[in-house]
PDB file of C-alpha atoms in Angstrom:
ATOM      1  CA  UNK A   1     -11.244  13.604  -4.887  1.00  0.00           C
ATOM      2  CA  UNK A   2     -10.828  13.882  -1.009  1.00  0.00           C
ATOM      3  CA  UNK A   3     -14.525  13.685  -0.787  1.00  0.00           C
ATOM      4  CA  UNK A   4     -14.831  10.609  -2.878  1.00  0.00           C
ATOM      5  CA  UNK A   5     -11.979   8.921  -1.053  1.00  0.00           C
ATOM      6  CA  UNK A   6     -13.491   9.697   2.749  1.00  0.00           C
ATOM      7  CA  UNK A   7     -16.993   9.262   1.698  1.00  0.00           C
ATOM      8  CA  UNK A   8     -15.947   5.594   0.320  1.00  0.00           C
ATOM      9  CA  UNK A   9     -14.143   4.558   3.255  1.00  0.00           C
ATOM     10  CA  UNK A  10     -17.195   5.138   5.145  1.00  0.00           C
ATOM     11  CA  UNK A  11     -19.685   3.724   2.988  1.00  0.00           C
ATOM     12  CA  UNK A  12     -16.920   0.564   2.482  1.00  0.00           C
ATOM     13  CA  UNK A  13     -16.575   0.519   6.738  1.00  0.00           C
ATOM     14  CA  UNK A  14     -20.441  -0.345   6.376  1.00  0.00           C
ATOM     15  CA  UNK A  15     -20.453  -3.020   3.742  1.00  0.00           C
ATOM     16  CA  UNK A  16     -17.382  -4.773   5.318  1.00  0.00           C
ATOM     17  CA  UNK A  17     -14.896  -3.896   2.444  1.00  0.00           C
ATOM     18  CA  UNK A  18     -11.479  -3.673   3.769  1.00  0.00           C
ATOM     19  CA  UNK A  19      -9.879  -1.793   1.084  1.00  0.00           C
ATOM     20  CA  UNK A  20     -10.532   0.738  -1.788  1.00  0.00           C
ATOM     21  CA  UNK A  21      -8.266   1.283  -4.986  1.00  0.00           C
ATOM     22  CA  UNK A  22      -7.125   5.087  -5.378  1.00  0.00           C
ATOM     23  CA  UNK A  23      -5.340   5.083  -8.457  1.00  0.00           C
ATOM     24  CA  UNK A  24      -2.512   7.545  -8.654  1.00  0.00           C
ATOM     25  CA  UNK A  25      -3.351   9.896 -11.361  1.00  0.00           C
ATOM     26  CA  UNK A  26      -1.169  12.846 -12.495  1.00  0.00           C
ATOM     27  CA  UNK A  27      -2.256  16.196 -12.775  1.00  0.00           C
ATOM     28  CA  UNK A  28      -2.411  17.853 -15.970  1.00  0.00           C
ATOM     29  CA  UNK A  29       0.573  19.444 -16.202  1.00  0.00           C
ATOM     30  CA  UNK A  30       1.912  19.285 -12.894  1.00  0.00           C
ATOM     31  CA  UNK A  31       5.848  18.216 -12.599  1.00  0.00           C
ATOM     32  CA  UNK A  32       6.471  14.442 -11.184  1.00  0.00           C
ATOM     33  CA  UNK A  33       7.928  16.331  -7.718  1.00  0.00           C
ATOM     34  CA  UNK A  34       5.259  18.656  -7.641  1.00  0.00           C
ATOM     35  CA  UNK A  35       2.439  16.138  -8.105  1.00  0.00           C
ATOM     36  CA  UNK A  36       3.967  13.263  -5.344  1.00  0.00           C
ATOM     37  CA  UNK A  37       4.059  16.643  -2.902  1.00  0.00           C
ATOM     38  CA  UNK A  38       0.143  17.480  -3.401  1.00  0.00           C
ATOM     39  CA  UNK A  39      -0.438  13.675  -3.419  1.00  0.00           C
ATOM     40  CA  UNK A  40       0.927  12.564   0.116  1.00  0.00           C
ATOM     41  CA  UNK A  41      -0.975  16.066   1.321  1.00  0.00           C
ATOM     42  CA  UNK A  42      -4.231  14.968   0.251  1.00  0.00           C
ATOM     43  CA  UNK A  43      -3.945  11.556   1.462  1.00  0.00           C
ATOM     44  CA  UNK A  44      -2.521  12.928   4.379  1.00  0.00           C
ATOM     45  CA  UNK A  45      -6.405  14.404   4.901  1.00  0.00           C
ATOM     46  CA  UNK A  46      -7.927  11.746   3.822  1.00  0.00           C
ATOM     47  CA  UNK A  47      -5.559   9.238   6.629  1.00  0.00           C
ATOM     48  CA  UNK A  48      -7.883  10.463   9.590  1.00  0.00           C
ATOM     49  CA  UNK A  49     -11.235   9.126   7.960  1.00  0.00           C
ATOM     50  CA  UNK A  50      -9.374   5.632   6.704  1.00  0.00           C
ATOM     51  CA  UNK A  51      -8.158   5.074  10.464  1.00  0.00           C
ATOM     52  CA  UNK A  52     -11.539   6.055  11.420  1.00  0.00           C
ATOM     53  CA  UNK A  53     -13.223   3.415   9.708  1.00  0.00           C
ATOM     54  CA  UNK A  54     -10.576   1.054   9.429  1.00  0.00           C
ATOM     55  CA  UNK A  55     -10.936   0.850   5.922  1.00  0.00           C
ATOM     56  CA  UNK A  56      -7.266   0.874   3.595  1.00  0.00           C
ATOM     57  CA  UNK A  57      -6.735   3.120   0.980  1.00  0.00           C
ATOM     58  CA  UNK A  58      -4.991   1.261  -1.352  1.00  0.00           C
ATOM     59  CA  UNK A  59      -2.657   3.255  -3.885  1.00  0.00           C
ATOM     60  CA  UNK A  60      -2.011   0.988  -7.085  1.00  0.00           C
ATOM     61  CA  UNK A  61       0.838   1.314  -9.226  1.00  0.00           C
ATOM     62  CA  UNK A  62      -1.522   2.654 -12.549  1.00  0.00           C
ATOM     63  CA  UNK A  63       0.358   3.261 -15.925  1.00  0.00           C
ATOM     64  CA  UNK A  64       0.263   6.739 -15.338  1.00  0.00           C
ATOM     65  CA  UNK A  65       0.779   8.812 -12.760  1.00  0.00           C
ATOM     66  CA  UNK A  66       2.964   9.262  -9.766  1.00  0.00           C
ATOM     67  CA  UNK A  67       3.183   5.639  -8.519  1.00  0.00           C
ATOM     68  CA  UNK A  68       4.172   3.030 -11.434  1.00  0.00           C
ATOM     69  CA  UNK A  69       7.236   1.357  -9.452  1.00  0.00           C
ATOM     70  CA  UNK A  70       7.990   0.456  -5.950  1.00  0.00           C
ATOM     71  CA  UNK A  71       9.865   3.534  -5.357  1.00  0.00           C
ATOM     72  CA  UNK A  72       7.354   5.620  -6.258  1.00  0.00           C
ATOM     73  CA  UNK A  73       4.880   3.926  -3.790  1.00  0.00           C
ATOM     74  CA  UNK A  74       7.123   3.159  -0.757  1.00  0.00           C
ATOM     75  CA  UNK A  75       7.978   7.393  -0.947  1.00  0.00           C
ATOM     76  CA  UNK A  76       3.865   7.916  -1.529  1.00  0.00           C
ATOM     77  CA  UNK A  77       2.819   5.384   1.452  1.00  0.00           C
ATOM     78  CA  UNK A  78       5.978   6.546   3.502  1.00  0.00           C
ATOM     79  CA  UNK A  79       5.301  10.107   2.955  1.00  0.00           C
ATOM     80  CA  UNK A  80       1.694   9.953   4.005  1.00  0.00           C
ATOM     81  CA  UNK A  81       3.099   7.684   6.983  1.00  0.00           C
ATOM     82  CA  UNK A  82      -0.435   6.654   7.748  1.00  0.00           C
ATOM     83  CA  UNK A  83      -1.036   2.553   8.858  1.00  0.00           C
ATOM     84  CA  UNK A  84      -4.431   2.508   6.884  1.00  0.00           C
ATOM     85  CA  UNK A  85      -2.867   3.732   3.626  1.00  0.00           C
ATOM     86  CA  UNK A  86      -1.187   1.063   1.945  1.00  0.00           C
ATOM     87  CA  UNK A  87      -0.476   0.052  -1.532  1.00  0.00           C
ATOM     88  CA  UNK A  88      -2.990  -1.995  -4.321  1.00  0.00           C
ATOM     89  CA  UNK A  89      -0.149  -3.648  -5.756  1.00  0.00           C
ATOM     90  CA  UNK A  90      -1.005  -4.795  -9.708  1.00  0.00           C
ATOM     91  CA  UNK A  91       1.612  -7.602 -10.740  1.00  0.00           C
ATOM     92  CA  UNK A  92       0.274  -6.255 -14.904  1.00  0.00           C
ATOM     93  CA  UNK A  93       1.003  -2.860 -14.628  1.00  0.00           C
ATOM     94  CA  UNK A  94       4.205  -3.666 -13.254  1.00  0.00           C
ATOM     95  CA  UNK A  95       5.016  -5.621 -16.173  1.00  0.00           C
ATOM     96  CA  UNK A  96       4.126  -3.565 -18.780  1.00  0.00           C
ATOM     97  CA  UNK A  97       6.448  -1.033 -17.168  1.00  0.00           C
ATOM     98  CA  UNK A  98       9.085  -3.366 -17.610  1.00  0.00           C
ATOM     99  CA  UNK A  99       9.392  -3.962 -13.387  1.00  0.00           C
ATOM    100  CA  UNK A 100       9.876  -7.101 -12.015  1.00  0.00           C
ATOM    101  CA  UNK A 101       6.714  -7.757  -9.866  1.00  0.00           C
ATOM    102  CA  UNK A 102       8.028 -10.225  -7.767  1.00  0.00           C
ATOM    103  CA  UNK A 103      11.106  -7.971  -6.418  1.00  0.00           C
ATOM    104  CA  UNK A 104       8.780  -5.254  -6.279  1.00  0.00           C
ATOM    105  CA  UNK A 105       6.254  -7.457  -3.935  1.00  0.00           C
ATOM    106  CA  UNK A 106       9.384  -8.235  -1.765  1.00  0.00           C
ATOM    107  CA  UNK A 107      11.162  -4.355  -1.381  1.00  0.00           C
ATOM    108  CA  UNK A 108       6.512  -3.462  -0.799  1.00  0.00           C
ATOM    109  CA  UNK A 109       6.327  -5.931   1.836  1.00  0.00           C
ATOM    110  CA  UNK A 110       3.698  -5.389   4.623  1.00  0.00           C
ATOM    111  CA  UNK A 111       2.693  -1.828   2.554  1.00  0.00           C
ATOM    112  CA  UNK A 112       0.570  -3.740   0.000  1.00  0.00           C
ATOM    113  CA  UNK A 113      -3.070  -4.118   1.438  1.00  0.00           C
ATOM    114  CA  UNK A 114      -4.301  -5.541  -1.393  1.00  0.00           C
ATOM    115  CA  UNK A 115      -3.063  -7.067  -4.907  1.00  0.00           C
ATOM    116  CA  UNK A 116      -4.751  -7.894  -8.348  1.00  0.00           C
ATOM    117  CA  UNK A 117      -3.004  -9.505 -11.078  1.00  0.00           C
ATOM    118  CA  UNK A 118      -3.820  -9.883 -14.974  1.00  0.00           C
ATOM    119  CA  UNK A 119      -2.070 -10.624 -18.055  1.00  0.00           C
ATOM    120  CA  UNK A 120      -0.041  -8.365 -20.249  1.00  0.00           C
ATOM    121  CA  UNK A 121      -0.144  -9.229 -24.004  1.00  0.00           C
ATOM    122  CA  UNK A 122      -2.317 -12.117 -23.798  1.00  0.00           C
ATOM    123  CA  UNK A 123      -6.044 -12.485 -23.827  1.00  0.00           C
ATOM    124  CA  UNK A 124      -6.100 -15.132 -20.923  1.00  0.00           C
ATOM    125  CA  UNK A 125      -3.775 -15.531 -17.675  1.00  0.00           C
ATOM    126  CA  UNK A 126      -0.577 -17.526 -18.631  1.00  0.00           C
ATOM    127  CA  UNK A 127      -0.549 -16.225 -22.449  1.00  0.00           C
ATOM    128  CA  UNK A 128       1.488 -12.928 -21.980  1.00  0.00           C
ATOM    129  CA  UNK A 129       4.402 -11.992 -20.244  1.00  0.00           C
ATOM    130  CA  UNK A 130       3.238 -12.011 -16.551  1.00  0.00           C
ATOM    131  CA  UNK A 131       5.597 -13.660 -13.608  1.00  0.00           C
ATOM    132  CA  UNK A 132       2.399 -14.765 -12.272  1.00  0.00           C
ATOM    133  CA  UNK A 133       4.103 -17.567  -9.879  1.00  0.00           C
ATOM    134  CA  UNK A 134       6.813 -15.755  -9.039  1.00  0.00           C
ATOM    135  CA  UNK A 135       4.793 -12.956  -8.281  1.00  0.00           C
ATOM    136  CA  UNK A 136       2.523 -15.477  -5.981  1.00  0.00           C
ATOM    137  CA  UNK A 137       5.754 -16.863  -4.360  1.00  0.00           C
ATOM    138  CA  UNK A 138       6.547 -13.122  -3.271  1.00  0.00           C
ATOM    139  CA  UNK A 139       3.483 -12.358  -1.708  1.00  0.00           C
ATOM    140  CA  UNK A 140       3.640 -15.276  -0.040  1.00  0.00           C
ATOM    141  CA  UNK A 141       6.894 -14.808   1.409  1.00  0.00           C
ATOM    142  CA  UNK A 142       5.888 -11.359   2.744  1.00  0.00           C
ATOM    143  CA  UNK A 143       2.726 -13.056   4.575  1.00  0.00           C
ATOM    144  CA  UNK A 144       0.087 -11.632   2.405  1.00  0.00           C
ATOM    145  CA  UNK A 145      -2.838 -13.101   2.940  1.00  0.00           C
ATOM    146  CA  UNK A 146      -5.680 -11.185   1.155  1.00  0.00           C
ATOM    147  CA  UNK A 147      -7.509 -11.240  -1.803  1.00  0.00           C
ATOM    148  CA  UNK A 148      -5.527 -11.940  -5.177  1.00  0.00           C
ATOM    149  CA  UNK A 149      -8.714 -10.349  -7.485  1.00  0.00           C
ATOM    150  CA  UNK A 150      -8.347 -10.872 -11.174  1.00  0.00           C
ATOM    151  CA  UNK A 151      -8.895  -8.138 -13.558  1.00  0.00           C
ATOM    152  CA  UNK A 152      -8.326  -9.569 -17.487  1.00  0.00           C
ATOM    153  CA  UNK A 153      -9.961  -9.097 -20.065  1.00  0.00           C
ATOM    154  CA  UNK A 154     -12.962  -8.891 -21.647  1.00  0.00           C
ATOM    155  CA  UNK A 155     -13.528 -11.748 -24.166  1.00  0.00           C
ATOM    156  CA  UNK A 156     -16.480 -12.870 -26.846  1.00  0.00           C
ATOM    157  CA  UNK A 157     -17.436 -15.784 -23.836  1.00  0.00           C
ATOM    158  CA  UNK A 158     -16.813 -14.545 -20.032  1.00  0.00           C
ATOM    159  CA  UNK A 159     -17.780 -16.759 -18.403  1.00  0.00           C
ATOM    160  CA  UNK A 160     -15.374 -18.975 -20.650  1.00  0.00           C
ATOM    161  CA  UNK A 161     -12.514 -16.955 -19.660  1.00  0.00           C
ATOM    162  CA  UNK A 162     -13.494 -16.290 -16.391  1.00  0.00           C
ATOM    163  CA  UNK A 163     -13.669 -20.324 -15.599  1.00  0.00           C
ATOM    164  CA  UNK A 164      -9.823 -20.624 -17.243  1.00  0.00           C
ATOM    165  CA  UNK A 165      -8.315 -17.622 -15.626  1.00  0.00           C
ATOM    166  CA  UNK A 166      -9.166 -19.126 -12.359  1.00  0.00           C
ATOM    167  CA  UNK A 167      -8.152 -22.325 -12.861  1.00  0.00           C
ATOM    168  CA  UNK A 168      -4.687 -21.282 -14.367  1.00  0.00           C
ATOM    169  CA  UNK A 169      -4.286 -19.259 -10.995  1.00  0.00           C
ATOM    170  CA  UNK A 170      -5.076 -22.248  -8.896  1.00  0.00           C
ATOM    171  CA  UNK A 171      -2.935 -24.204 -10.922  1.00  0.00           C
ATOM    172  CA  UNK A 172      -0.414 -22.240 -10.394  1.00  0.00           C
ATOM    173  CA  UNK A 173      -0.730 -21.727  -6.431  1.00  0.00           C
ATOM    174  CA  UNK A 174      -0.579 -25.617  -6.599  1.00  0.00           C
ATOM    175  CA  UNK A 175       3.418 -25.305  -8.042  1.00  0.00           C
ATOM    176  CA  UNK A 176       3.657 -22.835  -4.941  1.00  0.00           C
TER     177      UNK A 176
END
């Protein structure tokens, strides 16, 4: 996994990517203390080769694993104490584990490097259970200023649902 991450960041330096998702997986049988320990280690190798490059890797807050709630990442990101790890927050995942993904945004702060949101329990953005504009307002408030990248769900018609997810989000960063 350290080879994958520090390869990427190079390759990434070269295309111009400023960021690369590194879900936090568990390891199989490995105890929640044991596994956050051997996590901040290995990123702790992998830091050198993200300052290196410049290129942010990005923890996200995946439904299983070591890092599905703020606390979790802010220890991980702390830990690792590196300024080119951050956090890939997902505004979804935090739902579905019942967080609040706009107070989660706000105690992340300047740690998230890059954020994707999606719906939970509905096909298209705005059916489910998603705080999508109070999640926007958040980010906003902590000056985030990347990329907001969409990752729903696959329908019959994609381009169909690609067309509405985007204008729902840009309808709702117009009540922002």
């Amino acid at each position: 996994a350290r080879e994958i991450a520090t390869s990427a960041a190079r390759f990434c330096a070269e295309l111009g990517v400023p960021a690369i998702l590194v879900p936090v997986t568990p390891g199989e049988g490995v105890e929640d203390a044991e596994g956050k320990k051997r996590w901040i280690e290995e990123m702790k190798r992998c830091a050198p080769v993200a300052e290196e490059t410049g290129v942010t890797l990005a923890l996200e807050n995946v439904g299983r694993g070591y890092g599905k709630s703020a606390d979790d990442l802010i220890a991980l990101v702390d830990g690792i104490s590196s300024p080119k790890v951050g956090v890939y927050y997902d505004c979804g995942n935090a739902t579905y584990f019942q967080n609040d993904p706009a107070d989660e945004i706000l105690r992340l702060g300047k740690r998230i490097a890059q954020a994707h949101t999606k719906e939970v329990e509905g096909t298209l953005m705005g059916e489910g259970k998603v705080d999508h504009l109070g999640s926007l307002r958040a980010l906003k408030a902590i000056g985030y200023d990347g990329y907001i990248v969409l990752e729903t769900n696959a329908t019959d018609d994609p381009d169909r649902a690609a067309l509405a997810n985007l204008a729902f989000l840009k309808r709702v960063m117009g009540e922002m």
